[in-house]
């Protein structure tokens, strides 16, 4: 963690659309809990083409930006320096000011890792994981599973992206399948499922897939049809709000130089959406 930044500062989430973003809830709750009176966090509407000019033109009081779609690839390309994990994942959700330069990082992998910890436990072995999707969110999911030491990963996607995704899974037994196959035997054979696709992409296939503990990165609306099916079959489910909270902690620390008050940030997020589940407890949707 860097040295705490004195005198206050600003941060913001960049995206389009961005009005729905819950990142301000997390970060502003963190500032309050940590006693950072001079800090504020806002939303800024920004597409990929606008990102370079918005970040370059930001006043020196802006210490960092969270980046959501569609700007994650543009953020990586814009940055002066890039962390090793952001380079490996191929996108950035975090831009941090370092003097007159910007450093790109990807904390989405920490969001996935934190959600996996709640789903299966921090020390639990992951044998065979099924990842649904091959897009931008699938990449940090695959990176996190590799870091966690998963023994086998199967990627379920409509198009073959094996060439671009295999580098994230070096040394891991990997299989790529499409939606043409019978998915129920596959779902019943894995230790967990990570779904990185919109619910509409799984229309008509939910019954086949709901047979394993599930991390579904969607948080609105929640529960997703897949989460409901998995829970009805007795499996634990974790939604995208847990991932959102867990990816925000490192961002907070990189922006401010102060340890993130994790419990208070997560409590604020859950209260905002009307959840009463205490931190550390995985929701079982029924």
PDB file of C-alpha atoms in Angstrom:
ATOM      1  CA  UNK A   1       0.000   0.000   0.000  1.00  0.00           C
ATOM      2  CA  UNK A   2       1.241   3.484  -0.820  1.00  0.00           C
ATOM      3  CA  UNK A   3       1.652   6.286   1.709  1.00  0.00           C
ATOM      4  CA  UNK A   4      -1.608   7.897   2.744  1.00  0.00           C
ATOM      5  CA  UNK A   5      -2.430  10.921   0.627  1.00  0.00           C
ATOM      6  CA  UNK A   6      -3.070  13.995   2.750  1.00  0.00           C
ATOM      7  CA  UNK A   7      -5.278  16.932   1.927  1.00  0.00           C
ATOM      8  CA  UNK A   8      -8.086  14.975   0.327  1.00  0.00           C
ATOM      9  CA  UNK A   9      -8.741  13.967  -3.213  1.00  0.00           C
ATOM     10  CA  UNK A  10     -11.247  12.836  -5.768  1.00  0.00           C
ATOM     11  CA  UNK A  11     -11.975   9.585  -7.556  1.00  0.00           C
ATOM     12  CA  UNK A  12     -14.672   8.507  -9.971  1.00  0.00           C
ATOM     13  CA  UNK A  13     -16.049   5.612 -11.939  1.00  0.00           C
ATOM     14  CA  UNK A  14     -15.942   5.953 -15.732  1.00  0.00           C
ATOM     15  CA  UNK A  15     -18.404   4.069 -17.894  1.00  0.00           C
ATOM     16  CA  UNK A  16     -21.332   4.228 -20.267  1.00  0.00           C
ATOM     17  CA  UNK A  17     -23.980   3.879 -19.029  1.00  0.00           C
ATOM     18  CA  UNK A  18     -22.747   4.713 -15.554  1.00  0.00           C
ATOM     19  CA  UNK A  19     -25.807   5.967 -13.652  1.00  0.00           C
ATOM     20  CA  UNK A  20     -26.446   2.473 -12.270  1.00  0.00           C
ATOM     21  CA  UNK A  21     -22.949   2.060 -10.807  1.00  0.00           C
ATOM     22  CA  UNK A  22     -22.814   1.263  -7.093  1.00  0.00           C
ATOM     23  CA  UNK A  23     -19.115   2.063  -6.781  1.00  0.00           C
ATOM     24  CA  UNK A  24     -19.838   5.490  -5.196  1.00  0.00           C
ATOM     25  CA  UNK A  25     -21.715   3.707  -2.406  1.00  0.00           C
ATOM     26  CA  UNK A  26     -18.640   1.614  -1.601  1.00  0.00           C
ATOM     27  CA  UNK A  27     -15.964   4.276  -1.882  1.00  0.00           C
ATOM     28  CA  UNK A  28     -17.835   7.097  -0.156  1.00  0.00           C
ATOM     29  CA  UNK A  29     -18.721   4.750   2.714  1.00  0.00           C
ATOM     30  CA  UNK A  30     -15.031   3.894   2.917  1.00  0.00           C
ATOM     31  CA  UNK A  31     -14.009   7.542   3.074  1.00  0.00           C
ATOM     32  CA  UNK A  32     -16.456   8.165   5.908  1.00  0.00           C
ATOM     33  CA  UNK A  33     -15.397   5.085   7.872  1.00  0.00           C
ATOM     34  CA  UNK A  34     -11.700   5.873   7.437  1.00  0.00           C
ATOM     35  CA  UNK A  35     -12.130   9.513   8.419  1.00  0.00           C
ATOM     36  CA  UNK A  36     -11.061  10.834   5.012  1.00  0.00           C
ATOM     37  CA  UNK A  37     -13.058  14.037   5.196  1.00  0.00           C
ATOM     38  CA  UNK A  38     -11.569  15.643   2.092  1.00  0.00           C
ATOM     39  CA  UNK A  39     -12.356  12.783  -0.269  1.00  0.00           C
ATOM     40  CA  UNK A  40     -15.229  12.326  -2.723  1.00  0.00           C
ATOM     41  CA  UNK A  41     -16.168   9.797  -5.397  1.00  0.00           C
ATOM     42  CA  UNK A  42     -18.528  10.355  -8.329  1.00  0.00           C
ATOM     43  CA  UNK A  43     -19.816   8.901 -11.587  1.00  0.00           C
ATOM     44  CA  UNK A  44     -18.644  10.234 -14.960  1.00  0.00           C
ATOM     45  CA  UNK A  45     -20.267   9.187 -18.214  1.00  0.00           C
ATOM     46  CA  UNK A  46     -17.430   8.084 -20.469  1.00  0.00           C
ATOM     47  CA  UNK A  47     -17.131   5.746 -23.435  1.00  0.00           C
ATOM     48  CA  UNK A  48     -13.918   4.146 -24.676  1.00  0.00           C
ATOM     49  CA  UNK A  49     -13.144   6.942 -27.127  1.00  0.00           C
ATOM     50  CA  UNK A  50     -13.602   9.648 -24.489  1.00  0.00           C
ATOM     51  CA  UNK A  51     -11.487   7.992 -21.802  1.00  0.00           C
ATOM     52  CA  UNK A  52      -8.052   9.339 -22.818  1.00  0.00           C
ATOM     53  CA  UNK A  53      -9.206  12.954 -22.932  1.00  0.00           C
ATOM     54  CA  UNK A  54     -11.244  12.747 -19.720  1.00  0.00           C
ATOM     55  CA  UNK A  55      -8.422  11.179 -17.713  1.00  0.00           C
ATOM     56  CA  UNK A  56      -5.738  13.410 -19.230  1.00  0.00           C
ATOM     57  CA  UNK A  57      -7.829  16.487 -18.510  1.00  0.00           C
ATOM     58  CA  UNK A  58      -8.659  15.557 -14.926  1.00  0.00           C
ATOM     59  CA  UNK A  59      -7.416  17.964 -12.291  1.00  0.00           C
ATOM     60  CA  UNK A  60      -4.578  16.967 -10.015  1.00  0.00           C
ATOM     61  CA  UNK A  61      -7.056  16.367  -7.197  1.00  0.00           C
ATOM     62  CA  UNK A  62      -8.252  13.264  -9.064  1.00  0.00           C
ATOM     63  CA  UNK A  63      -6.203  10.432  -7.583  1.00  0.00           C
ATOM     64  CA  UNK A  64      -7.750   7.554  -9.485  1.00  0.00           C
ATOM     65  CA  UNK A  65     -10.535   6.178 -11.624  1.00  0.00           C
ATOM     66  CA  UNK A  66     -12.519   2.984 -11.540  1.00  0.00           C
ATOM     67  CA  UNK A  67     -13.275   1.895 -15.095  1.00  0.00           C
ATOM     68  CA  UNK A  68     -16.259  -0.154 -16.166  1.00  0.00           C
ATOM     69  CA  UNK A  69     -17.409  -1.121 -19.638  1.00  0.00           C
ATOM     70  CA  UNK A  70     -16.861  -0.102 -22.325  1.00  0.00           C
ATOM     71  CA  UNK A  71     -13.567   1.491 -21.243  1.00  0.00           C
ATOM     72  CA  UNK A  72     -11.515  -1.352 -19.763  1.00  0.00           C
ATOM     73  CA  UNK A  73      -9.476  -2.027 -22.894  1.00  0.00           C
ATOM     74  CA  UNK A  74      -8.998   1.678 -23.558  1.00  0.00           C
ATOM     75  CA  UNK A  75      -7.758   2.156 -19.984  1.00  0.00           C
ATOM     76  CA  UNK A  76      -5.068  -0.461 -20.492  1.00  0.00           C
ATOM     77  CA  UNK A  77      -3.917   1.154 -23.727  1.00  0.00           C
ATOM     78  CA  UNK A  78      -3.961   4.665 -22.239  1.00  0.00           C
ATOM     79  CA  UNK A  79      -1.855   3.998 -19.147  1.00  0.00           C
ATOM     80  CA  UNK A  80       1.826   4.874 -18.910  1.00  0.00           C
ATOM     81  CA  UNK A  81       2.554   1.776 -16.832  1.00  0.00           C
ATOM     82  CA  UNK A  82       0.628  -1.458 -16.412  1.00  0.00           C
ATOM     83  CA  UNK A  83       0.661  -4.020 -13.611  1.00  0.00           C
ATOM     84  CA  UNK A  84       1.624  -7.561 -14.470  1.00  0.00           C
ATOM     85  CA  UNK A  85      -1.842  -8.926 -13.799  1.00  0.00           C
ATOM     86  CA  UNK A  86      -3.592  -6.263 -15.880  1.00  0.00           C
ATOM     87  CA  UNK A  87      -1.245  -7.044 -18.753  1.00  0.00           C
ATOM     88  CA  UNK A  88      -1.946 -10.767 -18.439  1.00  0.00           C
ATOM     89  CA  UNK A  89      -5.709 -10.291 -18.192  1.00  0.00           C
ATOM     90  CA  UNK A  90      -5.677  -7.842 -21.088  1.00  0.00           C
ATOM     91  CA  UNK A  91      -7.817  -5.086 -19.597  1.00  0.00           C
ATOM     92  CA  UNK A  92      -7.845  -2.597 -16.728  1.00  0.00           C
ATOM     93  CA  UNK A  93     -10.583  -1.517 -14.358  1.00  0.00           C
ATOM     94  CA  UNK A  94      -8.346   0.816 -12.328  1.00  0.00           C
ATOM     95  CA  UNK A  95      -6.275   3.888 -13.193  1.00  0.00           C
ATOM     96  CA  UNK A  96      -4.077   5.371 -10.467  1.00  0.00           C
ATOM     97  CA  UNK A  97      -2.299   8.719 -10.696  1.00  0.00           C
ATOM     98  CA  UNK A  98       1.440   8.499 -10.078  1.00  0.00           C
ATOM     99  CA  UNK A  99       2.771  12.047 -10.291  1.00  0.00           C
ATOM    100  CA  UNK A 100       2.094  13.073 -13.900  1.00  0.00           C
ATOM    101  CA  UNK A 101       1.571   9.506 -15.127  1.00  0.00           C
ATOM    102  CA  UNK A 102      -1.153   6.882 -14.855  1.00  0.00           C
ATOM    103  CA  UNK A 103      -0.809   3.256 -13.818  1.00  0.00           C
ATOM    104  CA  UNK A 104      -3.332   0.641 -14.913  1.00  0.00           C
ATOM    105  CA  UNK A 105      -4.340  -2.300 -12.755  1.00  0.00           C
ATOM    106  CA  UNK A 106      -7.079  -4.932 -12.785  1.00  0.00           C
ATOM    107  CA  UNK A 107      -8.752  -5.607  -9.446  1.00  0.00           C
ATOM    108  CA  UNK A 108     -11.592  -7.603 -11.001  1.00  0.00           C
ATOM    109  CA  UNK A 109      -9.484 -10.674 -10.296  1.00  0.00           C
ATOM    110  CA  UNK A 110      -9.578  -9.780  -6.589  1.00  0.00           C
ATOM    111  CA  UNK A 111     -13.342  -9.509  -6.846  1.00  0.00           C
ATOM    112  CA  UNK A 112     -13.533 -13.001  -8.326  1.00  0.00           C
ATOM    113  CA  UNK A 113     -11.085 -14.349  -5.745  1.00  0.00           C
ATOM    114  CA  UNK A 114     -13.040 -12.874  -2.830  1.00  0.00           C
ATOM    115  CA  UNK A 115     -16.302 -14.280  -4.148  1.00  0.00           C
ATOM    116  CA  UNK A 116     -14.702 -17.708  -4.622  1.00  0.00           C
ATOM    117  CA  UNK A 117     -13.455 -17.576  -1.030  1.00  0.00           C
ATOM    118  CA  UNK A 118     -17.031 -17.151   0.142  1.00  0.00           C
ATOM    119  CA  UNK A 119     -18.343 -19.810  -2.194  1.00  0.00           C
ATOM    120  CA  UNK A 120     -15.915 -22.624  -1.391  1.00  0.00           C
ATOM    121  CA  UNK A 121     -13.694 -21.333   1.436  1.00  0.00           C
ATOM    122  CA  UNK A 122     -10.257 -19.753   1.282  1.00  0.00           C
ATOM    123  CA  UNK A 123      -8.332 -22.988   1.676  1.00  0.00           C
ATOM    124  CA  UNK A 124     -10.573 -25.323  -0.281  1.00  0.00           C
ATOM    125  CA  UNK A 125      -9.139 -27.112  -3.268  1.00  0.00           C
ATOM    126  CA  UNK A 126     -10.758 -26.374  -6.623  1.00  0.00           C
ATOM    127  CA  UNK A 127     -10.677 -29.437  -8.799  1.00  0.00           C
ATOM    128  CA  UNK A 128     -12.807 -28.745 -11.880  1.00  0.00           C
ATOM    129  CA  UNK A 129     -14.354 -25.327 -12.565  1.00  0.00           C
ATOM    130  CA  UNK A 130     -16.756 -24.411 -15.351  1.00  0.00           C
ATOM    131  CA  UNK A 131     -16.561 -20.839 -16.629  1.00  0.00           C
ATOM    132  CA  UNK A 132     -19.473 -19.668 -18.751  1.00  0.00           C
ATOM    133  CA  UNK A 133     -18.474 -17.018 -21.265  1.00  0.00           C
ATOM    134  CA  UNK A 134     -15.279 -15.919 -22.952  1.00  0.00           C
ATOM    135  CA  UNK A 135     -15.464 -12.147 -22.805  1.00  0.00           C
ATOM    136  CA  UNK A 136     -14.047  -9.381 -20.648  1.00  0.00           C
ATOM    137  CA  UNK A 137     -15.211 -10.715 -17.276  1.00  0.00           C
ATOM    138  CA  UNK A 138     -14.241 -14.280 -18.092  1.00  0.00           C
ATOM    139  CA  UNK A 139     -10.597 -13.239 -18.347  1.00  0.00           C
ATOM    140  CA  UNK A 140     -10.112 -12.185 -14.692  1.00  0.00           C
ATOM    141  CA  UNK A 141     -12.158 -15.229 -13.680  1.00  0.00           C
ATOM    142  CA  UNK A 142      -9.775 -17.540 -15.518  1.00  0.00           C
ATOM    143  CA  UNK A 143      -6.750 -15.698 -14.136  1.00  0.00           C
ATOM    144  CA  UNK A 144      -8.101 -16.024 -10.594  1.00  0.00           C
ATOM    145  CA  UNK A 145      -8.825 -19.736 -10.992  1.00  0.00           C
ATOM    146  CA  UNK A 146      -5.292 -20.267 -12.239  1.00  0.00           C
ATOM    147  CA  UNK A 147      -3.878 -18.320  -9.286  1.00  0.00           C
ATOM    148  CA  UNK A 148      -6.048 -20.406  -6.977  1.00  0.00           C
ATOM    149  CA  UNK A 149      -4.537 -23.603  -8.392  1.00  0.00           C
ATOM    150  CA  UNK A 150      -7.596 -25.062 -10.095  1.00  0.00           C
ATOM    151  CA  UNK A 151      -6.771 -28.445 -11.552  1.00  0.00           C
ATOM    152  CA  UNK A 152      -9.093 -28.239 -14.561  1.00  0.00           C
ATOM    153  CA  UNK A 153     -11.102 -25.472 -16.201  1.00  0.00           C
ATOM    154  CA  UNK A 154     -13.783 -25.917 -18.826  1.00  0.00           C
ATOM    155  CA  UNK A 155     -14.850 -22.826 -20.764  1.00  0.00           C
ATOM    156  CA  UNK A 156     -18.379 -22.828 -22.146  1.00  0.00           C
ATOM    157  CA  UNK A 157     -18.843 -20.229 -24.867  1.00  0.00           C
ATOM    158  CA  UNK A 158     -20.706 -19.871 -28.138  1.00  0.00           C
ATOM    159  CA  UNK A 159     -17.569 -19.003 -30.095  1.00  0.00           C
ATOM    160  CA  UNK A 160     -14.103 -20.527 -29.861  1.00  0.00           C
ATOM    161  CA  UNK A 161     -11.757 -18.157 -28.027  1.00  0.00           C
ATOM    162  CA  UNK A 162      -9.260 -20.790 -27.016  1.00  0.00           C
ATOM    163  CA  UNK A 163      -6.330 -19.037 -28.711  1.00  0.00           C
ATOM    164  CA  UNK A 164      -6.727 -15.836 -26.666  1.00  0.00           C
ATOM    165  CA  UNK A 165      -7.742 -17.489 -23.385  1.00  0.00           C
ATOM    166  CA  UNK A 166      -5.240 -20.349 -23.166  1.00  0.00           C
ATOM    167  CA  UNK A 167      -2.353 -18.086 -22.072  1.00  0.00           C
ATOM    168  CA  UNK A 168      -4.324 -17.380 -18.886  1.00  0.00           C
ATOM    169  CA  UNK A 169      -4.459 -21.095 -18.073  1.00  0.00           C
ATOM    170  CA  UNK A 170      -0.942 -22.320 -18.625  1.00  0.00           C
ATOM    171  CA  UNK A 171      -0.248 -25.558 -16.816  1.00  0.00           C
ATOM    172  CA  UNK A 172      -3.944 -26.253 -16.177  1.00  0.00           C
ATOM    173  CA  UNK A 173      -5.953 -28.952 -17.922  1.00  0.00           C
ATOM    174  CA  UNK A 174      -8.326 -26.968 -20.097  1.00  0.00           C
ATOM    175  CA  UNK A 175     -11.332 -27.806 -22.241  1.00  0.00           C
ATOM    176  CA  UNK A 176     -13.399 -25.553 -24.500  1.00  0.00           C
ATOM    177  CA  UNK A 177     -16.999 -26.493 -25.299  1.00  0.00           C
ATOM    178  CA  UNK A 178     -19.961 -24.815 -26.967  1.00  0.00           C
ATOM    179  CA  UNK A 179     -23.692 -24.814 -26.306  1.00  0.00           C
ATOM    180  CA  UNK A 180     -24.413 -27.579 -28.790  1.00  0.00           C
ATOM    181  CA  UNK A 181     -23.671 -30.298 -26.246  1.00  0.00           C
ATOM    182  CA  UNK A 182     -25.798 -31.702 -23.433  1.00  0.00           C
ATOM    183  CA  UNK A 183     -24.801 -29.414 -20.565  1.00  0.00           C
ATOM    184  CA  UNK A 184     -26.352 -31.238 -17.620  1.00  0.00           C
ATOM    185  CA  UNK A 185     -23.703 -33.997 -17.311  1.00  0.00           C
ATOM    186  CA  UNK A 186     -21.000 -31.323 -17.509  1.00  0.00           C
ATOM    187  CA  UNK A 187     -22.608 -29.162 -14.815  1.00  0.00           C
ATOM    188  CA  UNK A 188     -23.055 -32.152 -12.540  1.00  0.00           C
ATOM    189  CA  UNK A 189     -19.391 -33.122 -12.861  1.00  0.00           C
ATOM    190  CA  UNK A 190     -17.780 -29.817 -11.825  1.00  0.00           C
ATOM    191  CA  UNK A 191     -16.933 -28.436  -8.384  1.00  0.00           C
ATOM    192  CA  UNK A 192     -18.232 -24.947  -9.149  1.00  0.00           C
ATOM    193  CA  UNK A 193     -19.531 -22.729 -11.917  1.00  0.00           C
ATOM    194  CA  UNK A 194     -18.588 -19.123 -12.657  1.00  0.00           C
ATOM    195  CA  UNK A 195     -21.080 -17.440 -14.980  1.00  0.00           C
ATOM    196  CA  UNK A 196     -19.830 -14.252 -16.631  1.00  0.00           C
ATOM    197  CA  UNK A 197     -22.658 -13.761 -19.135  1.00  0.00           C
ATOM    198  CA  UNK A 198     -25.986 -11.906 -19.011  1.00  0.00           C
ATOM    199  CA  UNK A 199     -28.923 -14.034 -17.924  1.00  0.00           C
ATOM    200  CA  UNK A 200     -30.500 -13.745 -21.361  1.00  0.00           C
ATOM    201  CA  UNK A 201     -27.547 -15.623 -22.842  1.00  0.00           C
ATOM    202  CA  UNK A 202     -28.553 -18.718 -20.848  1.00  0.00           C
ATOM    203  CA  UNK A 203     -32.236 -18.699 -21.741  1.00  0.00           C
ATOM    204  CA  UNK A 204     -33.461 -22.251 -22.117  1.00  0.00           C
ATOM    205  CA  UNK A 205     -30.303 -23.790 -20.597  1.00  0.00           C
ATOM    206  CA  UNK A 206     -30.663 -22.883 -16.916  1.00  0.00           C
ATOM    207  CA  UNK A 207     -32.216 -26.198 -15.906  1.00  0.00           C
ATOM    208  CA  UNK A 208     -29.221 -28.051 -17.332  1.00  0.00           C
ATOM    209  CA  UNK A 209     -26.647 -25.835 -15.648  1.00  0.00           C
ATOM    210  CA  UNK A 210     -27.976 -25.395 -12.108  1.00  0.00           C
ATOM    211  CA  UNK A 211     -26.171 -28.352 -10.559  1.00  0.00           C
ATOM    212  CA  UNK A 212     -23.131 -26.893  -8.785  1.00  0.00           C
ATOM    213  CA  UNK A 213     -22.103 -24.088  -6.415  1.00  0.00           C
ATOM    214  CA  UNK A 214     -22.355 -20.875  -8.407  1.00  0.00           C
ATOM    215  CA  UNK A 215     -20.675 -17.510  -8.699  1.00  0.00           C
ATOM    216  CA  UNK A 216     -22.813 -15.385 -11.008  1.00  0.00           C
ATOM    217  CA  UNK A 217     -21.217 -11.992 -11.703  1.00  0.00           C
ATOM    218  CA  UNK A 218     -24.622 -10.394 -12.328  1.00  0.00           C
ATOM    219  CA  UNK A 219     -26.028  -8.379  -9.424  1.00  0.00           C
ATOM    220  CA  UNK A 220     -29.014  -6.626 -10.959  1.00  0.00           C
ATOM    221  CA  UNK A 221     -31.497  -8.175 -11.128  1.00  0.00           C
ATOM    222  CA  UNK A 222     -30.690 -10.684  -8.404  1.00  0.00           C
ATOM    223  CA  UNK A 223     -31.178 -13.547  -8.031  1.00  0.00           C
ATOM    224  CA  UNK A 224     -30.597 -14.574 -11.617  1.00  0.00           C
ATOM    225  CA  UNK A 225     -32.544 -17.542 -13.008  1.00  0.00           C
ATOM    226  CA  UNK A 226     -29.359 -19.613 -12.831  1.00  0.00           C
ATOM    227  CA  UNK A 227     -28.775 -18.657  -9.181  1.00  0.00           C
ATOM    228  CA  UNK A 228     -32.370 -19.548  -8.331  1.00  0.00           C
ATOM    229  CA  UNK A 229     -32.049 -22.932 -10.017  1.00  0.00           C
ATOM    230  CA  UNK A 230     -28.710 -23.735  -8.364  1.00  0.00           C
ATOM    231  CA  UNK A 231     -30.031 -22.735  -4.934  1.00  0.00           C
ATOM    232  CA  UNK A 232     -33.200 -24.776  -5.420  1.00  0.00           C
ATOM    233  CA  UNK A 233     -30.930 -27.772  -6.020  1.00  0.00           C
ATOM    234  CA  UNK A 234     -29.208 -27.147  -2.683  1.00  0.00           C
ATOM    235  CA  UNK A 235     -26.109 -25.315  -3.893  1.00  0.00           C
ATOM    236  CA  UNK A 236     -24.622 -22.152  -2.463  1.00  0.00           C
ATOM    237  CA  UNK A 237     -24.709 -19.098  -4.693  1.00  0.00           C
ATOM    238  CA  UNK A 238     -22.734 -15.861  -4.667  1.00  0.00           C
ATOM    239  CA  UNK A 239     -23.744 -12.867  -6.753  1.00  0.00           C
ATOM    240  CA  UNK A 240     -21.989  -9.983  -8.376  1.00  0.00           C
ATOM    241  CA  UNK A 241     -22.419  -7.665  -5.381  1.00  0.00           C
ATOM    242  CA  UNK A 242     -19.843  -9.705  -3.476  1.00  0.00           C
ATOM    243  CA  UNK A 243     -17.459  -9.473  -6.426  1.00  0.00           C
ATOM    244  CA  UNK A 244     -18.129  -5.726  -6.714  1.00  0.00           C
ATOM    245  CA  UNK A 245     -17.284  -5.185  -3.060  1.00  0.00           C
ATOM    246  CA  UNK A 246     -14.145  -7.307  -3.134  1.00  0.00           C
ATOM    247  CA  UNK A 247     -12.715  -5.592  -6.208  1.00  0.00           C
ATOM    248  CA  UNK A 248     -13.250  -2.162  -4.656  1.00  0.00           C
ATOM    249  CA  UNK A 249     -10.994  -2.626  -1.613  1.00  0.00           C
ATOM    250  CA  UNK A 250      -7.719  -2.595  -3.519  1.00  0.00           C
ATOM    251  CA  UNK A 251      -8.905   0.338  -5.621  1.00  0.00           C
ATOM    252  CA  UNK A 252      -9.676   2.288  -2.453  1.00  0.00           C
ATOM    253  CA  UNK A 253      -6.219   1.559  -1.071  1.00  0.00           C
ATOM    254  CA  UNK A 254      -4.424   2.436  -4.302  1.00  0.00           C
ATOM    255  CA  UNK A 255      -6.300   5.732  -4.594  1.00  0.00           C
ATOM    256  CA  UNK A 256      -5.945   6.853  -0.967  1.00  0.00           C
ATOM    257  CA  UNK A 257      -2.971   4.986   0.484  1.00  0.00           C
ATOM    258  CA  UNK A 258      -5.219   4.010   3.413  1.00  0.00           C
ATOM    259  CA  UNK A 259      -6.302   0.498   4.383  1.00  0.00           C
ATOM    260  CA  UNK A 260      -9.848  -0.107   3.180  1.00  0.00           C
ATOM    261  CA  UNK A 261     -12.499  -0.422   5.912  1.00  0.00           C
ATOM    262  CA  UNK A 262     -13.901  -3.533   4.283  1.00  0.00           C
ATOM    263  CA  UNK A 263     -16.703  -4.371   6.685  1.00  0.00           C
ATOM    264  CA  UNK A 264     -18.137  -0.855   6.590  1.00  0.00           C
ATOM    265  CA  UNK A 265     -17.886  -0.633   2.800  1.00  0.00           C
ATOM    266  CA  UNK A 266     -19.615  -3.939   2.288  1.00  0.00           C
ATOM    267  CA  UNK A 267     -22.269  -3.236   4.903  1.00  0.00           C
ATOM    268  CA  UNK A 268     -23.087   0.038   3.153  1.00  0.00           C
ATOM    269  CA  UNK A 269     -23.432  -1.722  -0.183  1.00  0.00           C
ATOM    270  CA  UNK A 270     -25.706  -4.412   1.204  1.00  0.00           C
ATOM    271  CA  UNK A 271     -27.859  -1.877   3.038  1.00  0.00           C
ATOM    272  CA  UNK A 272     -28.157   0.170  -0.149  1.00  0.00           C
ATOM    273  CA  UNK A 273     -29.735  -2.740  -2.018  1.00  0.00           C
ATOM    274  CA  UNK A 274     -31.808  -3.917   0.936  1.00  0.00           C
ATOM    275  CA  UNK A 275     -29.823  -7.021   1.867  1.00  0.00           C
ATOM    276  CA  UNK A 276     -29.603  -7.992   5.513  1.00  0.00           C
ATOM    277  CA  UNK A 277     -26.945 -10.689   5.068  1.00  0.00           C
ATOM    278  CA  UNK A 278     -23.953  -9.941   7.285  1.00  0.00           C
ATOM    279  CA  UNK A 279     -20.468  -9.849   5.737  1.00  0.00           C
ATOM    280  CA  UNK A 280     -18.878 -13.258   5.331  1.00  0.00           C
ATOM    281  CA  UNK A 281     -22.182 -15.103   4.904  1.00  0.00           C
ATOM    282  CA  UNK A 282     -23.071 -16.376   1.467  1.00  0.00           C
ATOM    283  CA  UNK A 283     -26.682 -15.917   0.485  1.00  0.00           C
ATOM    284  CA  UNK A 284     -28.623 -19.026  -0.373  1.00  0.00           C
ATOM    285  CA  UNK A 285     -31.368 -17.950  -2.766  1.00  0.00           C
ATOM    286  CA  UNK A 286     -34.562 -20.010  -2.610  1.00  0.00           C
TER     287      UNK A 286
END
